PDB file of C-alpha atoms and ligand atoms in Angstrom:
ATOM      1  CA  UNK A   1     -21.834 -19.850  -3.481  1.00 46.00           C
ATOM      2  CA  UNK A   2     -19.597 -22.573  -2.540  1.00 46.00           C
ATOM      3  CA  UNK A   3     -19.628 -25.426  -0.250  1.00 43.00           C
ATOM      4  CA  UNK A   4     -16.407 -25.470   1.665  1.00 43.00           C
ATOM      5  CA  UNK A   5     -18.885 -23.703   1.938  1.00 43.00           C
ATOM      6  CA  UNK A   6     -22.135 -25.712   2.337  1.00 37.00           C
ATOM      7  CA  UNK A   7     -25.036 -25.898  -0.047  1.00 32.00           C
ATOM      8  CA  UNK A   8     -26.348 -28.442  -2.490  1.00 26.00           C
ATOM      9  CA  UNK A   9     -24.025 -31.311  -3.241  1.00 27.00           C
ATOM     10  CA  UNK A  10     -23.849 -31.011  -6.987  1.00 26.00           C
ATOM     11  CA  UNK A  11     -21.007 -33.134  -8.246  1.00 25.00           C
ATOM     12  CA  UNK A  12     -22.047 -33.170 -11.864  1.00 26.00           C
ATOM     13  CA  UNK A  13     -18.962 -32.901 -13.975  1.00 29.00           C
ATOM     14  CA  UNK A  14     -19.073 -29.499 -15.574  1.00 31.00           C
ATOM     15  CA  UNK A  15     -16.340 -30.303 -18.042  1.00 30.00           C
ATOM     16  CA  UNK A  16     -17.142 -33.811 -19.241  1.00 30.00           C
ATOM     17  CA  UNK A  17     -14.234 -35.454 -20.938  1.00 29.00           C
ATOM     18  CA  UNK A  18     -11.701 -33.103 -19.466  1.00 35.00           C
ATOM     19  CA  UNK A  19     -11.760 -34.392 -15.941  1.00 35.00           C
ATOM     20  CA  UNK A  20     -11.405 -37.829 -14.431  1.00 35.00           C
ATOM     21  CA  UNK A  21     -14.676 -38.905 -12.783  1.00 34.00           C
ATOM     22  CA  UNK A  22     -14.580 -37.982  -9.141  1.00 36.00           C
ATOM     23  CA  UNK A  23     -17.205 -37.656  -6.488  1.00 35.00           C
ATOM     24  CA  UNK A  24     -17.246 -34.688  -4.202  1.00 34.00           C
ATOM     25  CA  UNK A  25     -15.925 -34.743  -0.706  1.00 31.00           C
ATOM     26  CA  UNK A  26     -18.488 -33.489   1.713  1.00 33.00           C
ATOM     27  CA  UNK A  27     -16.658 -33.183   4.978  1.00 33.00           C
ATOM     28  CA  UNK A  28     -17.255 -29.817   6.493  1.00 35.00           C
ATOM     29  CA  UNK A  29     -14.932 -28.693   9.168  1.00 31.00           C
ATOM     30  CA  UNK A  30     -13.840 -25.539  10.785  1.00 33.00           C
ATOM     31  CA  UNK A  31     -11.462 -24.004   8.309  1.00 37.00           C
ATOM     32  CA  UNK A  32     -10.898 -20.575   9.559  1.00 34.00           C
ATOM     33  CA  UNK A  33     -10.799 -20.676  13.324  1.00 35.00           C
ATOM     34  CA  UNK A  34      -7.065 -20.193  13.604  1.00 37.00           C
ATOM     35  CA  UNK A  35      -6.925 -18.298  10.374  1.00 38.00           C
ATOM     36  CA  UNK A  36      -9.118 -15.516  11.625  1.00 38.00           C
ATOM     37  CA  UNK A  37      -6.568 -15.004  14.326  1.00 36.00           C
ATOM     38  CA  UNK A  38      -3.794 -15.003  11.754  1.00 39.00           C
ATOM     39  CA  UNK A  39      -5.678 -12.399   9.754  1.00 39.00           C
ATOM     40  CA  UNK A  40      -5.858 -10.088  12.723  1.00 39.00           C
ATOM     41  CA  UNK A  41      -2.220 -10.792  13.373  1.00 38.00           C
ATOM     42  CA  UNK A  42      -1.318  -9.347  10.011  1.00 40.00           C
ATOM     43  CA  UNK A  43      -2.052  -5.916  11.363  1.00 42.00           C
ATOM     44  CA  UNK A  44      -1.180  -6.709  14.916  1.00 40.00           C
ATOM     45  CA  UNK A  45       2.579  -6.896  14.459  1.00 45.00           C
ATOM     46  CA  UNK A  46       3.081  -3.218  15.060  1.00 44.00           C
ATOM     47  CA  UNK A  47       4.098  -2.497  11.478  1.00 45.00           C
ATOM     48  CA  UNK A  48       3.996   1.235  10.815  1.00 44.00           C
ATOM     49  CA  UNK A  49       1.524   2.439   8.221  1.00 45.00           C
ATOM     50  CA  UNK A  50       4.297   3.358   5.843  1.00 47.00           C
ATOM     51  CA  UNK A  51       5.419  -0.254   5.701  1.00 45.00           C
ATOM     52  CA  UNK A  52       1.909  -1.495   5.020  1.00 45.00           C
ATOM     53  CA  UNK A  53       1.533   1.011   2.190  1.00 52.00           C
ATOM     54  CA  UNK A  54       4.504  -0.440   0.329  1.00 81.00           C
ATOM     55  CA  UNK A  55       2.503  -3.636  -0.134  1.00 96.00           C
ATOM     56  CA  UNK A  56       0.733  -1.779  -2.961  1.00 97.00           C
ATOM     57  CA  UNK A  57       3.777  -2.462  -5.061  1.00 97.00           C
ATOM     58  CA  UNK A  58       2.201  -3.862  -8.211  1.00 97.00           C
ATOM     59  CA  UNK A  59       2.917  -7.496  -7.357  1.00 98.00           C
ATOM     60  CA  UNK A  60      -0.741  -8.506  -6.893  1.00 98.00           C
ATOM     61  CA  UNK A  61      -3.741  -8.377  -9.200  1.00 98.00           C
ATOM     62  CA  UNK A  62      -7.338  -9.485  -9.454  1.00 98.00           C
ATOM     63  CA  UNK A  63      -7.837 -13.260  -9.924  1.00 98.00           C
ATOM     64  CA  UNK A  64     -11.278 -13.091 -11.570  1.00 98.00           C
ATOM     65  CA  UNK A  65     -14.071 -10.742 -12.500  1.00 98.00           C
ATOM     66  CA  UNK A  66     -17.519 -11.287 -11.076  1.00 98.00           C
ATOM     67  CA  UNK A  67     -19.669 -10.329  -8.135  1.00 98.00           C
ATOM     68  CA  UNK A  68     -19.727 -11.321  -4.479  1.00 98.00           C
ATOM     69  CA  UNK A  69     -22.737 -13.601  -3.893  1.00 97.00           C
ATOM     70  CA  UNK A  70     -24.773 -13.288  -0.694  1.00 96.00           C
ATOM     71  CA  UNK A  71     -23.174 -15.412   2.002  1.00 95.00           C
ATOM     72  CA  UNK A  72     -19.993 -15.907  -0.007  1.00 97.00           C
ATOM     73  CA  UNK A  73     -17.821 -13.807   2.261  1.00 98.00           C
ATOM     74  CA  UNK A  74     -14.894 -14.920   4.365  1.00 98.00           C
ATOM     75  CA  UNK A  75     -15.988 -16.213   7.740  1.00 97.00           C
ATOM     76  CA  UNK A  76     -19.580 -16.904   6.700  1.00 97.00           C
ATOM     77  CA  UNK A  77     -20.987 -19.831   8.700  1.00 95.00           C
ATOM     78  CA  UNK A  78     -20.702 -23.176   6.936  1.00 90.00           C
ATOM     79  CA  UNK A  79     -22.285 -26.091   8.774  1.00 84.00           C
ATOM     80  CA  UNK A  80     -20.516 -25.504  12.062  1.00 85.00           C
ATOM     81  CA  UNK A  81     -17.425 -24.210  10.316  1.00 91.00           C
ATOM     82  CA  UNK A  82     -16.446 -21.012   8.672  1.00 95.00           C
ATOM     83  CA  UNK A  83     -16.074 -20.071   5.003  1.00 97.00           C
ATOM     84  CA  UNK A  84     -12.342 -19.969   4.287  1.00 98.00           C
ATOM     85  CA  UNK A  85     -12.428 -17.731   1.234  1.00 98.00           C
ATOM     86  CA  UNK A  86     -14.287 -15.166  -0.805  1.00 98.00           C
ATOM     87  CA  UNK A  87     -16.594 -16.374  -3.558  1.00 98.00           C
ATOM     88  CA  UNK A  88     -16.595 -14.531  -6.873  1.00 98.00           C
ATOM     89  CA  UNK A  89     -19.491 -15.449  -9.125  1.00 98.00           C
ATOM     90  CA  UNK A  90     -19.492 -15.441 -12.893  1.00 98.00           C
ATOM     91  CA  UNK A  91     -20.181 -18.022 -15.585  1.00 98.00           C
ATOM     92  CA  UNK A  92     -18.327 -21.264 -16.256  1.00 98.00           C
ATOM     93  CA  UNK A  93     -15.302 -20.581 -18.424  1.00 98.00           C
ATOM     94  CA  UNK A  94     -14.596 -17.106 -17.055  1.00 98.00           C
ATOM     95  CA  UNK A  95     -10.832 -16.607 -16.897  1.00 98.00           C
ATOM     96  CA  UNK A  96      -9.070 -17.214 -13.589  1.00 98.00           C
ATOM     97  CA  UNK A  97      -5.675 -15.530 -13.202  1.00 98.00           C
ATOM     98  CA  UNK A  98      -2.774 -15.917 -10.809  1.00 98.00           C
ATOM     99  CA  UNK A  99      -3.162 -13.210  -8.148  1.00 98.00           C
ATOM    100  CA  UNK A 100       0.627 -12.890  -7.937  1.00 98.00           C
ATOM    101  CA  UNK A 101       3.721 -14.541  -9.326  1.00 98.00           C
ATOM    102  CA  UNK A 102       4.361 -17.954  -7.846  1.00 98.00           C
ATOM    103  CA  UNK A 103       4.558 -21.696  -8.302  1.00 98.00           C
ATOM    104  CA  UNK A 104       1.737 -24.202  -8.790  1.00 98.00           C
ATOM    105  CA  UNK A 105       2.226 -26.489  -5.774  1.00 98.00           C
ATOM    106  CA  UNK A 106      -1.164 -28.251  -5.902  1.00 98.00           C
ATOM    107  CA  UNK A 107      -3.393 -29.024  -8.848  1.00 98.00           C
ATOM    108  CA  UNK A 108      -5.939 -31.465  -7.543  1.00 98.00           C
ATOM    109  CA  UNK A 109      -9.362 -31.995  -6.034  1.00 98.00           C
ATOM    110  CA  UNK A 110      -9.885 -29.439  -3.282  1.00 97.00           C
ATOM    111  CA  UNK A 111      -6.289 -28.361  -3.703  1.00 97.00           C
ATOM    112  CA  UNK A 112      -5.456 -31.152  -1.255  1.00 96.00           C
ATOM    113  CA  UNK A 113      -6.810 -28.900   1.501  1.00 97.00           C
ATOM    114  CA  UNK A 114      -9.287 -30.192   4.091  1.00 95.00           C
ATOM    115  CA  UNK A 115     -13.009 -29.809   3.338  1.00 93.00           C
ATOM    116  CA  UNK A 116     -12.523 -28.101  -0.011  1.00 96.00           C
ATOM    117  CA  UNK A 117     -14.177 -29.615  -3.072  1.00 96.00           C
ATOM    118  CA  UNK A 118     -13.904 -29.198  -6.797  1.00 98.00           C
ATOM    119  CA  UNK A 119     -10.843 -28.963  -8.958  1.00 98.00           C
ATOM    120  CA  UNK A 120      -8.422 -26.566  -7.390  1.00 98.00           C
ATOM    121  CA  UNK A 121      -5.036 -24.920  -7.659  1.00 98.00           C
ATOM    122  CA  UNK A 122      -2.745 -23.739  -4.884  1.00 98.00           C
ATOM    123  CA  UNK A 123      -0.051 -21.221  -5.734  1.00 98.00           C
ATOM    124  CA  UNK A 124       2.895 -20.553  -3.458  1.00 98.00           C
ATOM    125  CA  UNK A 125       4.090 -16.944  -3.479  1.00 98.00           C
ATOM    126  CA  UNK A 126       6.919 -17.294  -0.979  1.00 97.00           C
ATOM    127  CA  UNK A 127       7.211 -15.926   2.560  1.00 96.00           C
ATOM    128  CA  UNK A 128       4.421 -18.214   3.745  1.00 98.00           C
ATOM    129  CA  UNK A 129       1.843 -16.767   1.399  1.00 98.00           C
ATOM    130  CA  UNK A 130      -0.439 -18.939  -0.738  1.00 98.00           C
ATOM    131  CA  UNK A 131      -3.562 -18.497  -2.827  1.00 98.00           C
ATOM    132  CA  UNK A 132      -6.178 -21.142  -3.571  1.00 98.00           C
ATOM    133  CA  UNK A 133      -8.563 -21.238  -6.533  1.00 98.00           C
ATOM    134  CA  UNK A 134     -11.476 -23.639  -6.165  1.00 98.00           C
ATOM    135  CA  UNK A 135     -14.308 -25.207  -8.226  1.00 98.00           C
ATOM    136  CA  UNK A 136     -12.428 -24.779 -11.515  1.00 98.00           C
ATOM    137  CA  UNK A 137     -13.742 -26.253 -14.757  1.00 98.00           C
ATOM    138  CA  UNK A 138     -10.324 -26.369 -16.440  1.00 98.00           C
ATOM    139  CA  UNK A 139      -6.659 -26.135 -15.560  1.00 98.00           C
ATOM    140  CA  UNK A 140      -4.410 -23.994 -17.766  1.00 98.00           C
ATOM    141  CA  UNK A 141      -1.169 -24.621 -15.904  1.00 98.00           C
ATOM    142  CA  UNK A 142       0.703 -27.727 -14.857  1.00 98.00           C
ATOM    143  CA  UNK A 143       1.936 -28.807 -11.464  1.00 98.00           C
ATOM    144  CA  UNK A 144       5.202 -27.125 -10.403  1.00 98.00           C
ATOM    145  CA  UNK A 145       4.854 -24.528 -13.164  1.00 98.00           C
ATOM    146  CA  UNK A 146       6.070 -21.016 -12.438  1.00 98.00           C
ATOM    147  CA  UNK A 147       3.382 -18.427 -13.162  1.00 98.00           C
ATOM    148  CA  UNK A 148       3.380 -14.655 -13.414  1.00 98.00           C
ATOM    149  CA  UNK A 149       0.858 -12.281 -11.869  1.00 98.00           C
ATOM    150  CA  UNK A 150      -2.125 -12.019 -14.183  1.00 98.00           C
ATOM    151  CA  UNK A 151      -1.327 -15.222 -16.051  1.00 98.00           C
ATOM    152  CA  UNK A 152      -4.411 -17.298 -16.768  1.00 98.00           C
ATOM    153  CA  UNK A 153      -4.231 -20.460 -14.663  1.00 98.00           C
ATOM    154  CA  UNK A 154      -7.705 -21.921 -15.099  1.00 98.00           C
ATOM    155  CA  UNK A 155     -11.358 -21.456 -15.864  1.00 98.00           C
ATOM    156  CA  UNK A 156     -14.130 -20.714 -13.430  1.00 98.00           C
ATOM    157  CA  UNK A 157     -16.479 -23.651 -12.945  1.00 98.00           C
ATOM    158  CA  UNK A 158     -18.910 -25.491 -10.723  1.00 98.00           C
ATOM    159  CA  UNK A 159     -16.969 -28.618  -9.749  1.00 98.00           C
ATOM    160  CA  UNK A 160     -17.449 -29.907  -6.235  1.00 97.00           C
ATOM    161  CA  UNK A 161     -20.207 -28.985  -3.831  1.00 95.00           C
ATOM    162  CA  UNK A 162     -21.613 -25.805  -5.260  1.00 96.00           C
ATOM    163  CA  UNK A 163     -24.894 -24.153  -6.107  1.00 94.00           C
ATOM    164  CA  UNK A 164     -23.516 -22.633  -9.301  1.00 97.00           C
ATOM    165  CA  UNK A 165     -20.326 -21.573 -11.051  1.00 98.00           C
ATOM    166  CA  UNK A 166     -17.982 -19.335  -9.140  1.00 98.00           C
ATOM    167  CA  UNK A 167     -14.383 -18.994  -8.031  1.00 98.00           C
ATOM    168  CA  UNK A 168     -13.722 -19.811  -4.393  1.00 98.00           C
ATOM    169  CA  UNK A 169     -10.632 -17.701  -3.709  1.00 98.00           C
ATOM    170  CA  UNK A 170      -8.498 -18.029  -0.602  1.00 98.00           C
ATOM    171  CA  UNK A 171      -5.466 -16.186   0.671  1.00 98.00           C
ATOM    172  CA  UNK A 172      -3.129 -17.788   3.192  1.00 98.00           C
ATOM    173  CA  UNK A 173      -0.549 -15.788   5.097  1.00 98.00           C
ATOM    174  CA  UNK A 174       1.828 -17.314   7.611  1.00 97.00           C
ATOM    175  CA  UNK A 175       1.772 -20.807   6.119  1.00 98.00           C
ATOM    176  CA  UNK A 176      -0.504 -23.024   4.074  1.00 98.00           C
ATOM    177  CA  UNK A 177      -3.767 -23.317   5.985  1.00 97.00           C
ATOM    178  CA  UNK A 178      -3.498 -19.945   7.728  1.00 98.00           C
ATOM    179  CA  UNK A 179      -6.355 -18.385   5.806  1.00 98.00           C
ATOM    180  CA  UNK A 180      -6.961 -14.655   6.018  1.00 98.00           C
ATOM    181  CA  UNK A 181      -9.777 -12.545   4.607  1.00 98.00           C
ATOM    182  CA  UNK A 182      -9.048 -12.294   0.863  1.00 98.00           C
ATOM    183  CA  UNK A 183     -10.824  -8.948   0.521  1.00 98.00           C
ATOM    184  CA  UNK A 184      -8.656  -7.222   3.122  1.00 98.00           C
ATOM    185  CA  UNK A 185      -5.500  -9.146   2.150  1.00 98.00           C
ATOM    186  CA  UNK A 186      -5.865  -8.036  -1.455  1.00 98.00           C
ATOM    187  CA  UNK A 187      -6.950  -4.495  -0.531  1.00 98.00           C
ATOM    188  CA  UNK A 188      -3.742  -4.110   1.485  1.00 97.00           C
ATOM    189  CA  UNK A 189      -1.923  -4.984  -1.738  1.00 98.00           C
ATOM    190  CA  UNK A 190      -3.811  -2.434  -3.813  1.00 98.00           C
ATOM    191  CA  UNK A 191      -6.276  -4.874  -5.363  1.00 98.00           C
ATOM    192  CA  UNK A 192     -10.052  -4.435  -5.192  1.00 98.00           C
ATOM    193  CA  UNK A 193     -11.288  -8.028  -5.276  1.00 98.00           C
ATOM    194  CA  UNK A 194     -14.681  -6.632  -6.236  1.00 97.00           C
ATOM    195  CA  UNK A 195     -13.245  -5.564  -9.579  1.00 97.00           C
ATOM    196  CA  UNK A 196     -12.387  -1.908  -9.060  1.00 98.00           C
ATOM    197  CA  UNK A 197      -9.311   0.033 -10.107  1.00 98.00           C
ATOM    198  CA  UNK A 198      -6.038  -0.959  -8.425  1.00 98.00           C
ATOM    199  CA  UNK A 199      -3.819   1.224  -6.268  1.00 98.00           C
ATOM    200  CA  UNK A 200      -0.100   1.460  -6.950  1.00 98.00           C
ATOM    201  CA  UNK A 201       2.128   3.324  -4.538  1.00 97.00           C
ATOM    202  CA  UNK A 202       5.320   5.144  -5.430  1.00 97.00           C
ATOM    203  CA  UNK A 203       8.117   2.593  -5.942  1.00 97.00           C
ATOM    204  CA  UNK A 204       5.678   0.028  -7.458  1.00 98.00           C
ATOM    205  CA  UNK A 205       6.864  -2.019 -10.399  1.00 97.00           C
ATOM    206  CA  UNK A 206       5.399  -4.062 -13.204  1.00 97.00           C
ATOM    207  CA  UNK A 207       3.321  -3.977 -16.346  1.00 98.00           C
ATOM    208  CA  UNK A 208       0.791  -1.547 -14.928  1.00 98.00           C
ATOM    209  CA  UNK A 209       3.524   0.923 -14.094  1.00 98.00           C
ATOM    210  CA  UNK A 210       4.816   0.523 -17.640  1.00 98.00           C
ATOM    211  CA  UNK A 211       1.300   1.331 -18.848  1.00 98.00           C
ATOM    212  CA  UNK A 212       1.155   4.420 -16.630  1.00 98.00           C
ATOM    213  CA  UNK A 213       4.446   5.620 -18.090  1.00 98.00           C
ATOM    214  CA  UNK A 214       3.172   5.139 -21.647  1.00 98.00           C
ATOM    215  CA  UNK A 215      -0.097   6.898 -20.771  1.00 98.00           C
ATOM    216  CA  UNK A 216       1.815   9.849 -19.318  1.00 98.00           C
ATOM    217  CA  UNK A 217       4.169   9.925 -22.296  1.00 98.00           C
ATOM    218  CA  UNK A 218       1.139  10.146 -24.561  1.00 98.00           C
ATOM    219  CA  UNK A 219       0.551  13.441 -22.745  1.00 97.00           C
ATOM    220  CA  UNK A 220       4.094  14.564 -23.448  1.00 97.00           C
ATOM    221  CA  UNK A 221       5.893  13.541 -20.272  1.00 97.00           C
ATOM    222  CA  UNK A 222       8.934  11.898 -21.877  1.00 96.00           C
ATOM    223  CA  UNK A 223       9.428   9.347 -19.123  1.00 98.00           C
ATOM    224  CA  UNK A 224      11.820   6.441 -19.371  1.00 98.00           C
ATOM    225  CA  UNK A 225       9.554   3.407 -19.736  1.00 98.00           C
ATOM    226  CA  UNK A 226      11.112   1.027 -17.226  1.00 98.00           C
ATOM    227  CA  UNK A 227       8.110  -0.283 -15.295  1.00 98.00           C
ATOM    228  CA  UNK A 228       9.255   1.403 -12.089  1.00 98.00           C
ATOM    229  CA  UNK A 229       7.259   4.124 -10.368  1.00 98.00           C
ATOM    230  CA  UNK A 230      10.455   5.813  -9.299  1.00 97.00           C
ATOM    231  CA  UNK A 231      10.974   9.502  -8.420  1.00 97.00           C
ATOM    232  CA  UNK A 232      10.628  10.833 -11.986  1.00 98.00           C
ATOM    233  CA  UNK A 233       7.469   8.843 -12.723  1.00 98.00           C
ATOM    234  CA  UNK A 234       5.993   9.615  -9.323  1.00 98.00           C
ATOM    235  CA  UNK A 235       6.573  13.334  -9.949  1.00 98.00           C
ATOM    236  CA  UNK A 236       4.856  12.960 -13.325  1.00 98.00           C
ATOM    237  CA  UNK A 237       1.872  11.274 -11.672  1.00 98.00           C
ATOM    238  CA  UNK A 238       1.711  14.121  -9.153  1.00 98.00           C
ATOM    239  CA  UNK A 239       1.773  16.738 -11.918  1.00 98.00           C
ATOM    240  CA  UNK A 240      -0.973  14.851 -13.727  1.00 98.00           C
ATOM    241  CA  UNK A 241      -3.021  14.694 -10.523  1.00 98.00           C
ATOM    242  CA  UNK A 242      -2.634  18.443  -9.899  1.00 98.00           C
ATOM    243  CA  UNK A 243      -3.755  19.201 -13.443  1.00 98.00           C
ATOM    244  CA  UNK A 244      -6.829  17.050 -12.873  1.00 98.00           C
ATOM    245  CA  UNK A 245      -7.765  18.494  -9.511  1.00 98.00           C
ATOM    246  CA  UNK A 246      -6.769  15.378  -7.583  1.00 98.00           C
ATOM    247  CA  UNK A 247      -4.730  15.007  -4.420  1.00 97.00           C
ATOM    248  CA  UNK A 248      -1.145  14.981  -5.672  1.00 98.00           C
ATOM    249  CA  UNK A 249       0.129  11.987  -3.728  1.00 97.00           C
ATOM    250  CA  UNK A 250       1.824  10.156  -6.595  1.00 97.00           C
ATOM    251  CA  UNK A 251      -0.340   7.131  -5.913  1.00 97.00           C
ATOM    252  CA  UNK A 252      -2.137   5.660  -8.935  1.00 98.00           C
ATOM    253  CA  UNK A 253      -5.493   4.753  -7.440  1.00 98.00           C
ATOM    254  CA  UNK A 254      -9.219   4.638  -8.260  1.00 98.00           C
ATOM    255  CA  UNK A 255      -9.474   8.398  -8.809  1.00 98.00           C
ATOM    256  CA  UNK A 256      -6.370   8.725 -10.962  1.00 98.00           C
ATOM    257  CA  UNK A 257      -6.747   5.721 -13.273  1.00 98.00           C
ATOM    258  CA  UNK A 258     -10.060   6.773 -14.910  1.00 98.00           C
ATOM    259  CA  UNK A 259      -8.501  10.097 -15.893  1.00 98.00           C
ATOM    260  CA  UNK A 260      -5.293   8.455 -17.048  1.00 98.00           C
ATOM    261  CA  UNK A 261      -6.675   5.904 -19.522  1.00 98.00           C
ATOM    262  CA  UNK A 262      -7.866   6.602 -23.034  1.00 98.00           C
ATOM    263  CA  UNK A 263     -10.771   4.939 -24.796  1.00 98.00           C
ATOM    264  CA  UNK A 264      -8.996   3.245 -27.691  1.00 98.00           C
ATOM    265  CA  UNK A 265     -10.173   1.415 -30.761  1.00 98.00           C
ATOM    266  CA  UNK A 266      -8.794   0.076 -34.015  1.00 98.00           C
ATOM    267  CA  UNK A 267      -6.916   2.732 -35.934  1.00 98.00           C
ATOM    268  CA  UNK A 268      -5.469   4.389 -32.840  1.00 98.00           C
ATOM    269  CA  UNK A 269      -1.715   4.804 -32.766  1.00 98.00           C
ATOM    270  CA  UNK A 270       0.587   6.069 -30.052  1.00 98.00           C
ATOM    271  CA  UNK A 271       2.116   5.627 -26.640  1.00 98.00           C
ATOM    272  CA  UNK A 272      -1.314   5.029 -25.092  1.00 98.00           C
ATOM    273  CA  UNK A 273      -1.765   2.017 -27.384  1.00 99.00           C
ATOM    274  CA  UNK A 274       1.598   0.704 -26.192  1.00 98.00           C
ATOM    275  CA  UNK A 275       0.249   0.974 -22.650  1.00 98.00           C
ATOM    276  CA  UNK A 276      -2.826  -0.987 -23.632  1.00 98.00           C
ATOM    277  CA  UNK A 277      -0.757  -3.641 -25.373  1.00 98.00           C
ATOM    278  CA  UNK A 278       1.461  -3.960 -22.291  1.00 98.00           C
ATOM    279  CA  UNK A 279      -1.442  -4.699 -19.950  1.00 98.00           C
ATOM    280  CA  UNK A 280      -3.044  -7.026 -22.494  1.00 98.00           C
ATOM    281  CA  UNK A 281       0.231  -8.948 -22.495  1.00 98.00           C
ATOM    282  CA  UNK A 282       0.134  -9.160 -18.692  1.00 97.00           C
ATOM    283  CA  UNK A 283      -3.110 -11.086 -19.253  1.00 97.00           C
ATOM    284  CA  UNK A 284      -1.498 -13.322 -21.835  1.00 96.00           C
ATOM    285  CA  UNK A 285      -2.179 -11.612 -25.160  1.00 97.00           C
ATOM    286  CA  UNK A 286       1.360 -11.998 -26.527  1.00 97.00           C
ATOM    287  CA  UNK A 287       1.241  -8.829 -28.626  1.00 98.00           C
ATOM    288  CA  UNK A 288       4.115  -6.905 -30.137  1.00 98.00           C
ATOM    289  CA  UNK A 289       4.133  -3.581 -28.263  1.00 98.00           C
ATOM    290  CA  UNK A 290       4.255  -1.327 -31.303  1.00 98.00           C
ATOM    291  CA  UNK A 291       1.649   1.306 -30.492  1.00 98.00           C
ATOM    292  CA  UNK A 292      -0.434   0.323 -33.498  1.00 98.00           C
ATOM    293  CA  UNK A 293      -4.033  -0.637 -32.690  1.00 98.00           C
ATOM    294  CA  UNK A 294      -4.604  -2.923 -35.642  1.00 98.00           C
ATOM    295  CA  UNK A 295      -6.654  -6.039 -36.159  1.00 98.00           C
ATOM    296  CA  UNK A 296      -4.393  -8.189 -33.964  1.00 98.00           C
ATOM    297  CA  UNK A 297      -4.795  -5.841 -30.988  1.00 98.00           C
ATOM    298  CA  UNK A 298      -8.532  -5.653 -31.653  1.00 98.00           C
ATOM    299  CA  UNK A 299      -8.651  -9.438 -31.533  1.00 98.00           C
ATOM    300  CA  UNK A 300      -6.766  -9.459 -28.234  1.00 98.00           C
ATOM    301  CA  UNK A 301      -9.173  -6.919 -26.720  1.00 98.00           C
ATOM    302  CA  UNK A 302     -12.164  -8.943 -27.905  1.00 98.00           C
ATOM    303  CA  UNK A 303     -10.705 -12.164 -26.495  1.00 98.00           C
ATOM    304  CA  UNK A 304     -10.001 -10.514 -23.146  1.00 98.00           C
ATOM    305  CA  UNK A 305     -13.517  -9.077 -23.025  1.00 98.00           C
ATOM    306  CA  UNK A 306     -15.030 -12.431 -23.919  1.00 98.00           C
ATOM    307  CA  UNK A 307     -13.215 -14.503 -21.294  1.00 98.00           C
ATOM    308  CA  UNK A 308     -14.015 -11.881 -18.660  1.00 98.00           C
ATOM    309  CA  UNK A 309     -17.701 -11.666 -19.623  1.00 98.00           C
ATOM    310  CA  UNK A 310     -17.521  -8.014 -20.641  1.00 98.00           C
ATOM    311  CA  UNK A 311     -19.283  -6.496 -23.640  1.00 98.00           C
ATOM    312  CA  UNK A 312     -17.292  -7.777 -26.623  1.00 98.00           C
ATOM    313  CA  UNK A 313     -16.813  -4.775 -28.903  1.00 98.00           C
ATOM    314  CA  UNK A 314     -13.041  -4.636 -29.389  1.00 98.00           C
ATOM    315  CA  UNK A 315     -12.966  -1.137 -27.897  1.00 98.00           C
ATOM    316  CA  UNK A 316     -10.731  -0.564 -24.882  1.00 98.00           C
ATOM    317  CA  UNK A 317     -12.900   1.771 -22.834  1.00 98.00           C
ATOM    318  CA  UNK A 318     -12.786   2.454 -19.099  1.00 98.00           C
ATOM    319  CA  UNK A 319     -14.454  -0.810 -18.078  1.00 98.00           C
ATOM    320  CA  UNK A 320     -12.061  -2.893 -20.152  1.00 98.00           C
ATOM    321  CA  UNK A 321      -9.062  -0.938 -18.873  1.00 98.00           C
ATOM    322  CA  UNK A 322     -10.244  -1.390 -15.292  1.00 98.00           C
ATOM    323  CA  UNK A 323     -10.506  -5.148 -15.794  1.00 98.00           C
ATOM    324  CA  UNK A 324      -7.079  -5.248 -17.457  1.00 98.00           C
ATOM    325  CA  UNK A 325      -5.240  -3.336 -14.740  1.00 98.00           C
ATOM    326  CA  UNK A 326      -7.292  -4.507 -11.738  1.00 98.00           C
TER     327      UNK A 326
HETATM  328 ZN1   ZN B   1     -16.431 -20.558  -1.252  1.00 84.48          ZN
END
């Protein structure tokens, strides 16, 4: 749980030697009063459902794996104020990823935002949308750096006023400071902040679509691997769904993904391995996408599992896939 947030003022430096000494700010103010209104406004603009659905376009992904601690939800009372983000708890050093492509506009204590504490990063995603990552133990990007969705930007930590290590994650829509509920903001974009499978609508693009195309080609579909869930790929998804007794809507969601992925280990070779290598690269693995699950790919799987606190066995099973594509 986090302070901006409330709780015990623990300003012990979790990454001695890596950070300049700095005491925590303790001012607690109302953070989300106007933001709650902005959050409701997101769905109050009269946008038709079809428009909202296109937000599941592959641009957004999960920033960190962990669990939601009690009282760590958006809007939870915090000393007369309101919790501005969603807390995601895991251990110090757990990887923190950019939730979407953007630019690092703040890399400082509390992200330069009022009442936040701990080392933080603010990413700008354009169109008045921002994400904030608080209580970090390490930065892995520099100020003004351009980042891609899924790129590791920092490490989870316990800097600032916290009761333990976690990521304090905020989503702003309509300008910096206009916080909205991260769980619903991300869900609207096909991301389960709780760590579930993502949802990609027809017309989505990106590495996960590339992976879907490879996974379908492993089953003989012969799709052009272009990272676009266009008409041909959407039809292939629908055929796959029909064969598996699913609703054939062409949407790659929580029911489709588990049937689509393969459990892969060293020695495997094929299009499905290319899919795995593609999503590992989205998370920074830097592999050659050659379809050969050799020792280098095994090492990349083990590294990914380790920094996400999964069982480190080098085998890409359903849980590892879910974390990779989430
Ligand atoms: Zn928090």
